[in-house]
PDB file of N, CA and C in Angstrom:
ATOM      1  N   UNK A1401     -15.870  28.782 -10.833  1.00 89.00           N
ATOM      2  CA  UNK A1401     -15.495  27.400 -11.123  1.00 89.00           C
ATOM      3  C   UNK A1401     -15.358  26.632  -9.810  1.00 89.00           C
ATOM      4  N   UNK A1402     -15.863  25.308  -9.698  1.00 92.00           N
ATOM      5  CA  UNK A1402     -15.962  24.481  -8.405  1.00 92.00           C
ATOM      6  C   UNK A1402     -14.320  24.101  -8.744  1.00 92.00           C
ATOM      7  N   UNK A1403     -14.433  23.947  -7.591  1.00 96.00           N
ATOM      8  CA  UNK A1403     -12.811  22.979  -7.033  1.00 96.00           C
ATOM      9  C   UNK A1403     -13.244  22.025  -5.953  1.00 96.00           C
ATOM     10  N   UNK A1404     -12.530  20.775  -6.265  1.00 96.00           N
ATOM     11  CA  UNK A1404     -12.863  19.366  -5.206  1.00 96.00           C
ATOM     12  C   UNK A1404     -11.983  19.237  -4.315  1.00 96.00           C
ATOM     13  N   UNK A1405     -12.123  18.879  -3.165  1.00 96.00           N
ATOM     14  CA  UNK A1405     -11.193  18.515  -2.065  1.00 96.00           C
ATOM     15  C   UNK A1405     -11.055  16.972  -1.872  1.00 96.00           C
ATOM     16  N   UNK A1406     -10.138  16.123  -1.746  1.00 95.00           N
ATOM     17  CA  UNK A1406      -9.883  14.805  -1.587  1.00 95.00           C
ATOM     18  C   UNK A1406     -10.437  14.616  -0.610  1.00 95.00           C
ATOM     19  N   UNK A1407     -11.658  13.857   0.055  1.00 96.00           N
ATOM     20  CA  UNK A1407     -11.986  13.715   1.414  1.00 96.00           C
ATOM     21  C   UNK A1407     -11.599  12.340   2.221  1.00 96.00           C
ATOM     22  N   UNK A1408     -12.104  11.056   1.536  1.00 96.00           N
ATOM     23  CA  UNK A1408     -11.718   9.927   1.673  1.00 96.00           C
ATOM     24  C   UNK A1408     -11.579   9.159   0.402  1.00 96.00           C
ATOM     25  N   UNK A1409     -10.812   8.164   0.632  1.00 97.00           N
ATOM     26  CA  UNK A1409     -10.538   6.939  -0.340  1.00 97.00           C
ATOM     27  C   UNK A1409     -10.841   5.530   0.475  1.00 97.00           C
ATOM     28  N   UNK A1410     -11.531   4.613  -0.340  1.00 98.00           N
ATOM     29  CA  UNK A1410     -11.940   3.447  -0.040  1.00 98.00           C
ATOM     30  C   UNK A1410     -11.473   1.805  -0.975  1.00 98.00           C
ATOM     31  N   UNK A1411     -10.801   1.115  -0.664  1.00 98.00           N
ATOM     32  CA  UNK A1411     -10.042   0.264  -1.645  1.00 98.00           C
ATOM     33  C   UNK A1411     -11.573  -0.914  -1.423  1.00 98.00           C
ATOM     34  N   UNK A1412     -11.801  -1.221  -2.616  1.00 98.00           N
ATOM     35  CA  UNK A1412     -12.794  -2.784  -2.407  1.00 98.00           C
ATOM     36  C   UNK A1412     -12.423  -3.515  -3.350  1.00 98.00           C
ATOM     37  N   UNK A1413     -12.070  -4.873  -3.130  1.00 98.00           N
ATOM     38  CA  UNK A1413     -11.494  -6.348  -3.438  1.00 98.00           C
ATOM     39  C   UNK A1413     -12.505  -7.406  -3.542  1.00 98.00           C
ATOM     40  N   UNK A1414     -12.877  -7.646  -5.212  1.00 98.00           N
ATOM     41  CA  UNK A1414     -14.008  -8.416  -5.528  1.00 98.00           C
ATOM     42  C   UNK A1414     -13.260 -10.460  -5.498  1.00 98.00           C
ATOM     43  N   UNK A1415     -13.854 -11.015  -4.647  1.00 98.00           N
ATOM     44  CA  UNK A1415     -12.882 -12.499  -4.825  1.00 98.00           C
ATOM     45  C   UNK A1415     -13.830 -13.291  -5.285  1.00 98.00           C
ATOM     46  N   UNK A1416     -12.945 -14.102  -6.165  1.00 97.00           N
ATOM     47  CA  UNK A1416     -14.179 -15.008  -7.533  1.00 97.00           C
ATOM     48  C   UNK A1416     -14.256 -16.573  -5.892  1.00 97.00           C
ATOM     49  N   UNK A1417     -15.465 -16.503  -5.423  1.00 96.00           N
ATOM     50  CA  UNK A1417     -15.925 -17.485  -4.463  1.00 96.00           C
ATOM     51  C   UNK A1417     -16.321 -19.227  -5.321  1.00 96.00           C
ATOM     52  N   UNK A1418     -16.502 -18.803  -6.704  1.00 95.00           N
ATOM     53  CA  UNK A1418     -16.974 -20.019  -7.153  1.00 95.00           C
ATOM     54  C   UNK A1418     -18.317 -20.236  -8.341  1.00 95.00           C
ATOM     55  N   UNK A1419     -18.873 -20.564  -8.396  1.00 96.00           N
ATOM     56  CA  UNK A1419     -19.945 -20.739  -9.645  1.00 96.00           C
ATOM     57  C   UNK A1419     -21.361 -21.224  -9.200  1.00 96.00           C
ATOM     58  N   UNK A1420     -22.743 -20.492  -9.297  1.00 96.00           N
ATOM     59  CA  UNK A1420     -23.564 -20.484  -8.699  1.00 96.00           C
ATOM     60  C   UNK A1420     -24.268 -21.774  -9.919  1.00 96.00           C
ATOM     61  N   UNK A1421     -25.584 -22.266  -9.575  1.00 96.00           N
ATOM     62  CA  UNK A1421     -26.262 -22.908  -9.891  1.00 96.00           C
ATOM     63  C   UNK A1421     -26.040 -23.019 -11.841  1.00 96.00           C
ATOM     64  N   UNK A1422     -26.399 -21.632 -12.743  1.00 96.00           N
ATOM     65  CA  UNK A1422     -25.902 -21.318 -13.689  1.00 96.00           C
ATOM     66  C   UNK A1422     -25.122 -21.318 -14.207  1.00 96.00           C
ATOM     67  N   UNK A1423     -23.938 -21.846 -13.574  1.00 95.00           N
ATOM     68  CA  UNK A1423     -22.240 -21.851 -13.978  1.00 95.00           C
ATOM     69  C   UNK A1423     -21.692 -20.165 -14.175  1.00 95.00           C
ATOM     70  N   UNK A1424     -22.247 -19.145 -13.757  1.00 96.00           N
ATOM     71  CA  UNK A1424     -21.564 -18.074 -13.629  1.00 96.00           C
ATOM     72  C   UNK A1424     -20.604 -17.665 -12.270  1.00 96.00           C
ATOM     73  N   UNK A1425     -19.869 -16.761 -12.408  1.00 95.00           N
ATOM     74  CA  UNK A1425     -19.061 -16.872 -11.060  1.00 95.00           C
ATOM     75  C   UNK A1425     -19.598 -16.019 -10.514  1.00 95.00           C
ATOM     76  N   UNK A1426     -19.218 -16.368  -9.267  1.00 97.00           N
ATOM     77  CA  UNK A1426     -20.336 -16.218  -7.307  1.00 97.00           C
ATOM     78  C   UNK A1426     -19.225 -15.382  -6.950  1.00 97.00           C
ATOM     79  N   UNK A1427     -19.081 -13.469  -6.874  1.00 97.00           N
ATOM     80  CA  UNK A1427     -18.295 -13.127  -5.813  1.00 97.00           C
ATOM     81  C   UNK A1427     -18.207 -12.851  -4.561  1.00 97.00           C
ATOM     82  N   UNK A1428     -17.313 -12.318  -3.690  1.00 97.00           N
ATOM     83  CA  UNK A1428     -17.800 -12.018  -2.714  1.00 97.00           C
ATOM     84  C   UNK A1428     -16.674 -10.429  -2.202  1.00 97.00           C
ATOM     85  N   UNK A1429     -17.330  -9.834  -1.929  1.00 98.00           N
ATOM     86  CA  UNK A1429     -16.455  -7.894  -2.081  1.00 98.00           C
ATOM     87  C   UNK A1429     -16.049  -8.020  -0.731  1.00 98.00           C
ATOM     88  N   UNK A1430     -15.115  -7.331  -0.096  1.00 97.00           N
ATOM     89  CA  UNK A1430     -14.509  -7.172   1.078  1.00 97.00           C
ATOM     90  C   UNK A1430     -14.166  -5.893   0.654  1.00 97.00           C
ATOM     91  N   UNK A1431     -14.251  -4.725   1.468  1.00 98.00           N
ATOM     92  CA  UNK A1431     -13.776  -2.990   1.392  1.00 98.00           C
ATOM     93  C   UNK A1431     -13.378  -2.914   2.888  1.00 98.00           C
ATOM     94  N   UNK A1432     -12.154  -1.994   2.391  1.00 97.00           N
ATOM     95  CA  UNK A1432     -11.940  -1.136   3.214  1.00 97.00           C
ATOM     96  C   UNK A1432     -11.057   0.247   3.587  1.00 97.00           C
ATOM     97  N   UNK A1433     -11.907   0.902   4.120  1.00 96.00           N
ATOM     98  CA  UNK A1433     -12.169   2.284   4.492  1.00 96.00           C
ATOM     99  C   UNK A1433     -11.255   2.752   5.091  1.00 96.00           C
ATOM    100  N   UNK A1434     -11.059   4.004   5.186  1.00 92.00           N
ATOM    101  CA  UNK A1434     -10.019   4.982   5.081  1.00 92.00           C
ATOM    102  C   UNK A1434      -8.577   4.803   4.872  1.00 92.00           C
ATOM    103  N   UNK A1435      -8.462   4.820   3.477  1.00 95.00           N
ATOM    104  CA  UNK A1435      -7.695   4.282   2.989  1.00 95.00           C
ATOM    105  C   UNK A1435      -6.832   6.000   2.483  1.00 95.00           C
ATOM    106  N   UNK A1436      -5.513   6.270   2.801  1.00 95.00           N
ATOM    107  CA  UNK A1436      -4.839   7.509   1.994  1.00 95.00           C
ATOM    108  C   UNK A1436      -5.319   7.848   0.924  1.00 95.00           C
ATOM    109  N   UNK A1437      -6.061   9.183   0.792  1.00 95.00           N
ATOM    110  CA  UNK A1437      -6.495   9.951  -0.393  1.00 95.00           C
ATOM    111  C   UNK A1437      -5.054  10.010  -1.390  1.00 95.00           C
ATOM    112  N   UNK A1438      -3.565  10.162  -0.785  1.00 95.00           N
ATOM    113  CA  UNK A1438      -2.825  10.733  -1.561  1.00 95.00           C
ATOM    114  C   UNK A1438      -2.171   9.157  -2.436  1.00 95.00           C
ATOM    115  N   UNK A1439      -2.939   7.654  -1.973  1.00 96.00           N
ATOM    116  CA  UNK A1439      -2.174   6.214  -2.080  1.00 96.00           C
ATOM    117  C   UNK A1439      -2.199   6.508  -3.844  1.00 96.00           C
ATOM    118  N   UNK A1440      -0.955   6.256  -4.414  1.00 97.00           N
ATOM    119  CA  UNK A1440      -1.203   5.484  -6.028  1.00 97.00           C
ATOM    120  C   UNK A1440      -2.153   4.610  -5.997  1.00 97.00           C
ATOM    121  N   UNK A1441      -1.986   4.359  -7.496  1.00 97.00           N
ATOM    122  CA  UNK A1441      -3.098   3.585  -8.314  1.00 97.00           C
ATOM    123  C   UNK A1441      -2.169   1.999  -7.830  1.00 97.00           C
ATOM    124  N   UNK A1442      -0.825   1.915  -7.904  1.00 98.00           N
ATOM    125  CA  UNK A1442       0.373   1.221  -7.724  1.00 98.00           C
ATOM    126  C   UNK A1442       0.226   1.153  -6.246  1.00 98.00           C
ATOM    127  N   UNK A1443       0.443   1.532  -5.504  1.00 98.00           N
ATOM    128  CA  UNK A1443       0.442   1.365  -4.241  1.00 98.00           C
ATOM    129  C   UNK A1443      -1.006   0.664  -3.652  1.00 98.00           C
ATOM    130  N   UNK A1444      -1.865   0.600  -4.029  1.00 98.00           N
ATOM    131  CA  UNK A1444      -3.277   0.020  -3.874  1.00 98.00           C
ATOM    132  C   UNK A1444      -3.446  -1.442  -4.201  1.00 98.00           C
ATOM    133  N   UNK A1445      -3.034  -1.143  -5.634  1.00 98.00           N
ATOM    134  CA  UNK A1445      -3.109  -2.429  -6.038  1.00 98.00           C
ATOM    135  C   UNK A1445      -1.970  -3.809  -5.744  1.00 98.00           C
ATOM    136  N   UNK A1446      -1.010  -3.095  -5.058  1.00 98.00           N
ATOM    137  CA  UNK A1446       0.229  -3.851  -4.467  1.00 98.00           C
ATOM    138  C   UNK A1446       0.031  -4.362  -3.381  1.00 98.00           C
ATOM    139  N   UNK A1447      -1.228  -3.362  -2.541  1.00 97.00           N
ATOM    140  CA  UNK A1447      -1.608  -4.050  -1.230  1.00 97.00           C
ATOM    141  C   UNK A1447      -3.032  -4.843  -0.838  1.00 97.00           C
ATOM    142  N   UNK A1448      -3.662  -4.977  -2.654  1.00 98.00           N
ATOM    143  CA  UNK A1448      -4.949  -5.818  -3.236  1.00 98.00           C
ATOM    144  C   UNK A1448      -4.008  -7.170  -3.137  1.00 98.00           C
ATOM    145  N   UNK A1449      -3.193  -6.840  -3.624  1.00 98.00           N
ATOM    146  CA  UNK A1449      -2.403  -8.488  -3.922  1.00 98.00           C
ATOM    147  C   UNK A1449      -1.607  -9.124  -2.844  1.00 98.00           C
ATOM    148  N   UNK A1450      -1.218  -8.320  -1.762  1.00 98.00           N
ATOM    149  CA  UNK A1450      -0.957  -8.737  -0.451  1.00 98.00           C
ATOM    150  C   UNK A1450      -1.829  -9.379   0.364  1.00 98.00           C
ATOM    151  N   UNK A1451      -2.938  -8.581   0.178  1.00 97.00           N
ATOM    152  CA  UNK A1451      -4.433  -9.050   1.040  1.00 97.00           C
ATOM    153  C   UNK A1451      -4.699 -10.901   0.562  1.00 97.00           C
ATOM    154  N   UNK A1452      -4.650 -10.237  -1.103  1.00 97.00           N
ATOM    155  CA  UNK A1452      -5.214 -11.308  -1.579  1.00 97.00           C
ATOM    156  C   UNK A1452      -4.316 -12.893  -1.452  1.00 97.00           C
ATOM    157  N   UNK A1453      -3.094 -12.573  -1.074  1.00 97.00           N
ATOM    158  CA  UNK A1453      -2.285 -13.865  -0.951  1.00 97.00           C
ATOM    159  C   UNK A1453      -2.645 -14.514   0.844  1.00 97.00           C
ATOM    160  N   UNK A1454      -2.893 -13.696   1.343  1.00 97.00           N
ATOM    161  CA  UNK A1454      -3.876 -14.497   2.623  1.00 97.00           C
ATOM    162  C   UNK A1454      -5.157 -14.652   2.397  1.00 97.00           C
ATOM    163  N   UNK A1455      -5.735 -14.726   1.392  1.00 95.00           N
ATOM    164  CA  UNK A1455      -6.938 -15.180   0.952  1.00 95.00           C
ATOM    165  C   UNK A1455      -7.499 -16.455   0.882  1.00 95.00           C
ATOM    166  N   UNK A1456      -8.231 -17.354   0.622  1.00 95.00           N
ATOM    167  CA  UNK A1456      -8.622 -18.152   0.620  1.00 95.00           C
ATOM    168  C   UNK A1456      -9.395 -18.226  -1.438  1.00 95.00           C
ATOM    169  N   UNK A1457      -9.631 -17.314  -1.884  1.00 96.00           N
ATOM    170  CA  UNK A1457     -10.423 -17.197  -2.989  1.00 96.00           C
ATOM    171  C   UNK A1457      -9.169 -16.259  -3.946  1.00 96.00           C
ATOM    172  N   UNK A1458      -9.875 -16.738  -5.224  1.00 97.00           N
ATOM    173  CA  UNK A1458      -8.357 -15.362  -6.137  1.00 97.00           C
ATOM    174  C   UNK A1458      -9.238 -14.280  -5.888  1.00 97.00           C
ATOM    175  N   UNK A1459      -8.513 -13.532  -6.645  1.00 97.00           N
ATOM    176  CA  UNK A1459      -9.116 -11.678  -6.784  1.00 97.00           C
ATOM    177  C   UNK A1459      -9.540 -11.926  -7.818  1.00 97.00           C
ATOM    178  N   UNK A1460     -10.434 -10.906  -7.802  1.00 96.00           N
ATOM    179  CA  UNK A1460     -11.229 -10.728  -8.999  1.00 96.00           C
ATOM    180  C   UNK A1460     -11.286  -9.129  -9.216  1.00 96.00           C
ATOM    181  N   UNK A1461     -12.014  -8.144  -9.150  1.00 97.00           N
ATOM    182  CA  UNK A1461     -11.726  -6.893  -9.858  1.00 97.00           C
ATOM    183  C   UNK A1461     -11.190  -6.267  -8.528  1.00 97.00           C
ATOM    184  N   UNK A1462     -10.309  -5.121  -8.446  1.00 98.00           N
ATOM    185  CA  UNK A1462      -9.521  -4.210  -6.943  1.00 98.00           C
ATOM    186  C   UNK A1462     -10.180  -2.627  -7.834  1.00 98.00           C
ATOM    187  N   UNK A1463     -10.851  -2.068  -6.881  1.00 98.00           N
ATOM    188  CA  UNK A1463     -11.566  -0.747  -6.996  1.00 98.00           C
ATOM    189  C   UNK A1463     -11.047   0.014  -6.422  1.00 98.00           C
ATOM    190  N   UNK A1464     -11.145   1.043  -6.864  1.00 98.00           N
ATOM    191  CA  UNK A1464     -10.929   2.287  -5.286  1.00 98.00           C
ATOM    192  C   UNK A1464     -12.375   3.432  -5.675  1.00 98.00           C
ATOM    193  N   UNK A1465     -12.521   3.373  -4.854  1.00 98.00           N
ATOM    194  CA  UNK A1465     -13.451   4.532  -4.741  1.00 98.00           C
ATOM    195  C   UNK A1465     -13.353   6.101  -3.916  1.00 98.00           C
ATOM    196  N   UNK A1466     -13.265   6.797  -4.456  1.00 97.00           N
ATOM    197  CA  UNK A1466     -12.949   8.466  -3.638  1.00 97.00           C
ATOM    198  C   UNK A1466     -14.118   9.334  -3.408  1.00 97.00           C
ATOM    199  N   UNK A1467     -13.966   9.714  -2.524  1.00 97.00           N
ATOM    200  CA  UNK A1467     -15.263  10.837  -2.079  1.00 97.00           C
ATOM    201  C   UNK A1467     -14.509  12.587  -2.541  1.00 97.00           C
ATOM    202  N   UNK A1468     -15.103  13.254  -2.921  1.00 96.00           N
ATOM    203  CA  UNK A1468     -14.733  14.736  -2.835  1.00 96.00           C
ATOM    204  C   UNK A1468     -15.453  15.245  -2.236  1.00 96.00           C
ATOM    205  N   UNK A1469     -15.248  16.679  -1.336  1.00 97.00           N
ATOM    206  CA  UNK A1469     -16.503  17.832  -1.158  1.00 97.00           C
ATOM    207  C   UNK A1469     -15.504  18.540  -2.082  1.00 97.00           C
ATOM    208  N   UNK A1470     -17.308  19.015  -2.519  1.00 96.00           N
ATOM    209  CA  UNK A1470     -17.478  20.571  -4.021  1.00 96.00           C
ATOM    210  C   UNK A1470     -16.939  21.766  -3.688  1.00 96.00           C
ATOM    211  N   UNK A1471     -16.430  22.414  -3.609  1.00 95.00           N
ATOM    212  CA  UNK A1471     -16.359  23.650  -3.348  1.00 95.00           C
ATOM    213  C   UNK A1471     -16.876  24.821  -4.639  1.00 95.00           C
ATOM    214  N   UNK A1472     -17.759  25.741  -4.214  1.00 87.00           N
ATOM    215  CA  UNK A1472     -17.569  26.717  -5.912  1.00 87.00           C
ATOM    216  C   UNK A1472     -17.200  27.894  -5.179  1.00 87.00           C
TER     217      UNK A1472
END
């Protein structure tokens, strides 16, 4: 049976920029990298909304993305 190792975590912050030609909304993603494998789901998103109050644009979706290596 494989087992995963936490390698990195990456937080990315989608901000609604505005409405393109079509009237759909225009984002624009800002990530960033090496972010604590061990951070909550809570702790992430507490510091999406910190970011985002020096923002200029609202938030729009807060991701995290994690890397594993496989081990079997």
């Amino acid at each position: 049976m494989a087992n995963q190792i936490p390698v990195s975590s990456t937080l990315r912050i989608d901000f609604e920029t505005g409405l393109n030609e079509k009237g759909a909304l225009v984002f624009k993603r800002r990530t960033f990298s090496n972010i604590r494998v061990e951070a909550t789901a809570d702790q992430l998103f507490s510091t999406a909304v910190a970011i985002t109050s020096v923002q200029n644009y609202p938030m729009g979706e807060v991701t995290r993305v994690d890397m594993y290596s496989l081990i079997g």
